[in-house]
């Protein structure tokens, strides 16, 4: 039941880790390296923070799915 929010959080975390790593390696003043640092900062500030809101859905459990009786699903 919580697989979608969990995998979404995991993919955002993985991408955030990769972007932070790239930003640390972009130490020069070239336009590309400045862009890399700016994009990484935006992602870490905005997208990662948004993904933290998915934690409740990932941890909520599956009780809501089992509230529907099997015969109703079969109809």
mmCIF file of N, CA and C in Angstrom:
data_model
loop_
_atom_site.group_PDB
_atom_site.id
_atom_site.type_symbol
_atom_site.label_atom_id
_atom_site.label_comp_id
_atom_site.label_asym_id
_atom_site.label_seq_id
_atom_site.Cartn_x
_atom_site.Cartn_y
_atom_site.Cartn_z
ATOM 1 N N UNK A 1 0.817 -1.184 0.000
ATOM 2 C CA UNK A 1 0.000 0.000 0.000
ATOM 3 C C UNK A 1 0.865 1.254 0.000
ATOM 4 N N UNK A 2 2.015 1.177 0.613
ATOM 5 C CA UNK A 2 2.887 2.345 0.666
ATOM 6 C C UNK A 2 4.021 2.290 -0.329
ATOM 7 N N UNK A 3 3.917 1.398 -1.308
ATOM 8 C CA UNK A 3 5.050 1.227 -2.228
ATOM 9 C C UNK A 3 5.272 2.433 -3.141
ATOM 10 N N UNK A 4 4.197 3.058 -3.617
ATOM 11 C CA UNK A 4 4.382 4.207 -4.508
ATOM 12 C C UNK A 4 5.070 5.376 -3.799
ATOM 13 N N UNK A 5 4.559 5.821 -2.631
ATOM 14 C CA UNK A 5 5.263 6.917 -1.981
ATOM 15 C C UNK A 5 6.669 6.531 -1.553
ATOM 16 N N UNK A 6 6.871 5.274 -1.149
ATOM 17 C CA UNK A 6 8.205 4.850 -0.735
ATOM 18 C C UNK A 6 9.187 4.872 -1.905
ATOM 19 N N UNK A 7 8.792 4.302 -3.049
ATOM 20 C CA UNK A 7 9.710 4.289 -4.193
ATOM 21 C C UNK A 7 9.942 5.695 -4.744
ATOM 22 N N UNK A 8 8.930 6.553 -4.643
ATOM 23 C CA UNK A 8 9.112 7.944 -5.062
ATOM 24 C C UNK A 8 10.125 8.630 -4.160
ATOM 25 N N UNK A 9 9.994 8.430 -2.850
ATOM 26 C CA UNK A 9 10.963 9.005 -1.915
ATOM 27 C C UNK A 9 12.362 8.465 -2.181
ATOM 28 N N UNK A 10 12.466 7.183 -2.457
ATOM 29 C CA UNK A 10 13.764 6.571 -2.713
ATOM 30 C C UNK A 10 14.404 7.132 -3.976
ATOM 31 N N UNK A 11 13.618 7.316 -5.022
ATOM 32 C CA UNK A 11 14.175 7.861 -6.262
ATOM 33 C C UNK A 11 14.587 9.320 -6.089
ATOM 34 N N UNK A 12 13.814 10.097 -5.332
ATOM 35 C CA UNK A 12 14.187 11.489 -5.072
ATOM 36 C C UNK A 12 15.468 11.543 -4.239
ATOM 37 N N UNK A 13 15.582 10.673 -3.258
ATOM 38 C CA UNK A 13 16.787 10.640 -2.427
ATOM 39 C C UNK A 13 18.016 10.246 -3.245
ATOM 40 N N UNK A 14 17.863 9.261 -4.114
ATOM 41 C CA UNK A 14 18.980 8.832 -4.956
ATOM 42 C C UNK A 14 19.416 9.953 -5.888
ATOM 43 N N UNK A 15 18.455 10.601 -6.524
ATOM 44 C CA UNK A 15 18.776 11.706 -7.422
ATOM 45 C C UNK A 15 19.412 12.861 -6.642
ATOM 46 N N UNK A 16 18.896 13.144 -5.455
ATOM 47 C CA UNK A 16 19.470 14.197 -4.625
ATOM 48 C C UNK A 16 20.907 13.909 -4.252
ATOM 49 N N UNK A 17 21.190 12.653 -3.927
ATOM 50 C CA UNK A 17 22.555 12.255 -3.594
ATOM 51 C C UNK A 17 23.474 12.455 -4.798
ATOM 52 N N UNK A 18 23.019 12.027 -5.971
ATOM 53 C CA UNK A 18 23.828 12.183 -7.176
ATOM 54 C C UNK A 18 24.054 13.656 -7.528
ATOM 55 N N UNK A 19 23.011 14.466 -7.392
ATOM 56 C CA UNK A 19 23.153 15.883 -7.704
ATOM 57 C C UNK A 19 24.071 16.585 -6.707
ATOM 58 N N UNK A 20 23.973 16.234 -5.434
ATOM 59 C CA UNK A 20 24.868 16.817 -4.428
ATOM 60 C C UNK A 20 26.313 16.428 -4.710
ATOM 61 N N UNK A 21 26.499 15.207 -5.122
ATOM 62 C CA UNK A 21 27.853 14.742 -5.465
ATOM 63 C C UNK A 21 28.406 15.513 -6.663
ATOM 64 N N UNK A 22 27.582 15.703 -7.688
ATOM 65 C CA UNK A 22 28.015 16.464 -8.859
ATOM 66 C C UNK A 22 28.321 17.914 -8.496
ATOM 67 N N UNK A 23 27.508 18.495 -7.623
ATOM 68 C CA UNK A 23 27.724 19.888 -7.218
ATOM 69 C C UNK A 23 29.035 20.037 -6.457
ATOM 70 N N UNK A 24 29.364 19.055 -5.626
ATOM 71 C CA UNK A 24 30.641 19.107 -4.895
ATOM 72 C C UNK A 24 31.829 19.041 -5.840
ATOM 73 N N UNK A 25 31.683 18.339 -6.951
ATOM 74 C CA UNK A 25 32.779 18.209 -7.914
ATOM 75 C C UNK A 25 32.888 19.416 -8.843
ATOM 76 N N UNK A 26 31.835 20.204 -8.935
ATOM 77 C CA UNK A 26 31.824 21.383 -9.815
ATOM 78 C C UNK A 26 32.407 22.570 -9.043
ATOM 79 N N UNK A 27 33.724 22.648 -8.991
ATOM 80 C CA UNK A 27 34.381 23.662 -8.164
ATOM 81 C C UNK A 27 34.861 24.873 -8.954
ATOM 82 N N UNK A 28 34.755 24.822 -10.262
ATOM 83 C CA UNK A 28 35.253 25.922 -11.091
ATOM 84 C C UNK A 28 34.238 27.029 -11.274
ATOM 85 N N UNK A 29 34.612 28.005 -12.102
ATOM 86 C CA UNK A 29 33.754 29.158 -12.373
ATOM 87 C C UNK A 29 33.184 29.156 -13.784
ATOM 88 N N UNK A 30 33.248 28.015 -14.455
ATOM 89 C CA UNK A 30 32.689 27.954 -15.802
ATOM 90 C C UNK A 30 31.164 28.043 -15.715
ATOM 91 N N UNK A 31 30.522 28.524 -16.763
ATOM 92 C CA UNK A 31 29.048 28.598 -16.736
ATOM 93 C C UNK A 31 28.397 27.247 -16.458
ATOM 94 N N UNK A 32 28.959 26.177 -17.011
ATOM 95 C CA UNK A 32 28.391 24.847 -16.788
ATOM 96 C C UNK A 32 28.470 24.465 -15.312
ATOM 97 N N UNK A 33 29.613 24.689 -14.689
ATOM 98 C CA UNK A 33 29.767 24.316 -13.285
ATOM 99 C C UNK A 33 28.893 25.178 -12.370
ATOM 100 N N UNK A 34 28.761 26.450 -12.693
ATOM 101 C CA UNK A 34 27.875 27.313 -11.915
ATOM 102 C C UNK A 34 26.426 26.864 -12.065
ATOM 103 N N UNK A 35 26.035 26.471 -13.273
ATOM 104 C CA UNK A 35 24.692 25.959 -13.515
ATOM 105 C C UNK A 35 24.470 24.658 -12.737
ATOM 106 N N UNK A 36 25.462 23.792 -12.737
ATOM 107 C CA UNK A 36 25.357 22.516 -12.037
ATOM 108 C C UNK A 36 25.111 22.746 -10.538
ATOM 109 N N UNK A 37 25.851 23.674 -9.939
ATOM 110 C CA UNK A 37 25.667 23.971 -8.519
ATOM 111 C C UNK A 37 24.291 24.582 -8.245
ATOM 112 N N UNK A 38 23.847 25.462 -9.135
ATOM 113 C CA UNK A 38 22.547 26.119 -8.954
ATOM 114 C C UNK A 38 21.403 25.124 -9.058
ATOM 115 N N UNK A 39 21.455 24.259 -10.054
ATOM 116 C CA UNK A 39 20.397 23.259 -10.239
ATOM 117 C C UNK A 39 20.376 22.273 -9.072
ATOM 118 N N UNK A 40 21.544 21.863 -8.612
ATOM 119 C CA UNK A 40 21.607 20.946 -7.476
ATOM 120 C C UNK A 40 21.021 21.597 -6.228
ATOM 121 N N UNK A 41 21.336 22.854 -5.978
ATOM 122 C CA UNK A 41 20.803 23.556 -4.811
ATOM 123 C C UNK A 41 19.282 23.655 -4.895
ATOM 124 N N UNK A 42 18.757 23.988 -6.084
ATOM 125 C CA UNK A 42 17.305 24.057 -6.272
ATOM 126 C C UNK A 42 16.672 22.708 -5.969
ATOM 127 N N UNK A 43 17.220 21.638 -6.519
ATOM 128 C CA UNK A 43 16.665 20.294 -6.320
ATOM 129 C C UNK A 43 16.665 19.927 -4.842
ATOM 130 N N UNK A 44 17.783 20.172 -4.181
ATOM 131 C CA UNK A 44 17.884 19.806 -2.771
ATOM 132 C C UNK A 44 16.954 20.647 -1.897
ATOM 133 N N UNK A 45 16.794 21.909 -2.232
ATOM 134 C CA UNK A 45 15.931 22.787 -1.432
ATOM 135 C C UNK A 45 14.446 22.551 -1.688
ATOM 136 N N UNK A 46 14.071 22.300 -2.900
ATOM 137 C CA UNK A 46 12.649 22.243 -3.251
ATOM 138 C C UNK A 46 12.110 20.827 -3.411
ATOM 139 N N UNK A 47 12.762 20.013 -4.221
ATOM 140 C CA UNK A 47 12.217 18.695 -4.558
ATOM 141 C C UNK A 47 12.387 17.717 -3.400
ATOM 142 N N UNK A 48 13.549 17.704 -2.788
ATOM 143 C CA UNK A 48 13.766 16.791 -1.660
ATOM 144 C C UNK A 48 12.831 17.153 -0.505
ATOM 145 N N UNK A 49 12.680 18.428 -0.245
ATOM 146 C CA UNK A 49 11.767 18.847 0.829
ATOM 147 C C UNK A 49 10.332 18.411 0.533
ATOM 148 N N UNK A 50 9.918 18.500 -0.705
ATOM 149 C CA UNK A 50 8.573 18.077 -1.093
ATOM 150 C C UNK A 50 8.399 16.571 -0.916
ATOM 151 N N UNK A 51 9.412 15.807 -1.243
ATOM 152 C CA UNK A 51 9.324 14.349 -1.150
ATOM 153 C C UNK A 51 9.221 13.874 0.292
ATOM 154 N N UNK A 52 9.722 14.664 1.232
ATOM 155 C CA UNK A 52 9.611 14.273 2.637
ATOM 156 C C UNK A 52 8.151 14.167 3.068
ATOM 157 N N UNK A 53 7.268 14.859 2.387
ATOM 158 C CA UNK A 53 5.844 14.776 2.682
ATOM 159 C C UNK A 53 5.231 13.430 2.326
ATOM 160 N N UNK A 54 5.938 12.629 1.553
ATOM 161 C CA UNK A 54 5.427 11.306 1.172
ATOM 162 C C UNK A 54 5.628 10.264 2.267
ATOM 163 N N UNK A 55 6.362 10.619 3.303
ATOM 164 C CA UNK A 55 6.646 9.662 4.368
ATOM 165 C C UNK A 55 5.365 9.136 5.016
ATOM 166 N N UNK A 56 4.409 10.006 5.254
ATOM 167 C CA UNK A 56 3.159 9.574 5.895
ATOM 168 C C UNK A 56 2.451 8.516 5.059
ATOM 169 N N UNK A 57 2.416 8.704 3.745
ATOM 170 C CA UNK A 57 1.786 7.718 2.874
ATOM 171 C C UNK A 57 2.536 6.402 2.848
ATOM 172 N N UNK A 58 3.848 6.474 2.920
ATOM 173 C CA UNK A 58 4.652 5.255 2.906
ATOM 174 C C UNK A 58 4.498 4.466 4.202
ATOM 175 N N UNK A 59 4.228 5.153 5.291
ATOM 176 C CA UNK A 59 4.148 4.499 6.596
ATOM 177 C C UNK A 59 2.711 4.208 7.048
ATOM 178 N N UNK A 60 1.727 4.610 6.270
ATOM 179 C CA UNK A 60 0.327 4.525 6.712
ATOM 180 C C UNK A 60 -0.218 3.107 6.809
ATOM 181 N N UNK A 61 0.367 2.171 6.137
ATOM 182 C CA UNK A 61 -0.141 0.811 6.195
ATOM 183 C C UNK A 61 -1.195 0.543 5.133
ATOM 184 N N UNK A 62 -1.779 -0.645 5.194
ATOM 185 C CA UNK A 62 -2.696 -1.072 4.137
ATOM 186 C C UNK A 62 -4.117 -1.307 4.622
ATOM 187 N N UNK A 63 -4.433 -0.891 5.819
ATOM 188 C CA UNK A 63 -5.772 -1.159 6.367
ATOM 189 C C UNK A 63 -6.882 -0.607 5.478
ATOM 190 N N UNK A 64 -6.659 0.540 4.879
ATOM 191 C CA UNK A 64 -7.678 1.128 4.012
ATOM 192 C C UNK A 64 -7.986 0.274 2.796
ATOM 193 N N UNK A 65 -6.985 -0.428 2.294
ATOM 194 C CA UNK A 65 -7.212 -1.296 1.132
ATOM 195 C C UNK A 65 -8.053 -2.516 1.483
ATOM 196 N N UNK A 66 -7.918 -2.993 2.710
ATOM 197 C CA UNK A 66 -8.639 -4.201 3.104
ATOM 198 C C UNK A 66 -10.009 -3.899 3.686
ATOM 199 N N UNK A 67 -10.422 -2.653 3.648
ATOM 200 C CA UNK A 67 -11.773 -2.287 4.114
ATOM 201 C C UNK A 67 -12.840 -2.735 3.123
ATOM 202 N N UNK A 68 -12.459 -3.020 1.902
ATOM 203 C CA UNK A 68 -13.390 -3.493 0.876
ATOM 204 C C UNK A 68 -13.430 -5.015 0.905
ATOM 205 N N UNK A 69 -14.623 -5.546 0.983
ATOM 206 C CA UNK A 69 -14.783 -7.012 1.023
ATOM 207 C C UNK A 69 -14.412 -7.627 -0.322
ATOM 208 N N UNK A 70 -13.902 -8.834 -0.307
ATOM 209 C CA UNK A 70 -13.470 -9.525 -1.529
ATOM 210 C C UNK A 70 -14.618 -9.716 -2.506
ATOM 211 N N UNK A 71 -15.820 -10.031 -2.042
ATOM 212 C CA UNK A 71 -16.942 -10.251 -2.955
ATOM 213 C C UNK A 71 -17.359 -8.953 -3.657
ATOM 214 N N UNK A 72 -17.155 -7.819 -3.022
ATOM 215 C CA UNK A 72 -17.459 -6.529 -3.667
ATOM 216 C C UNK A 72 -16.445 -6.262 -4.790
ATOM 217 N N UNK A 73 -15.210 -6.610 -4.551
ATOM 218 C CA UNK A 73 -14.179 -6.440 -5.587
ATOM 219 C C UNK A 73 -14.441 -7.369 -6.777
ATOM 220 N N UNK A 74 -14.993 -8.543 -6.500
ATOM 221 C CA UNK A 74 -15.232 -9.512 -7.557
ATOM 222 C C UNK A 74 -16.435 -9.169 -8.415
ATOM 223 N N UNK A 75 -17.291 -8.307 -7.913
ATOM 224 C CA UNK A 75 -18.529 -7.984 -8.635
ATOM 225 C C UNK A 75 -18.282 -7.150 -9.868
#
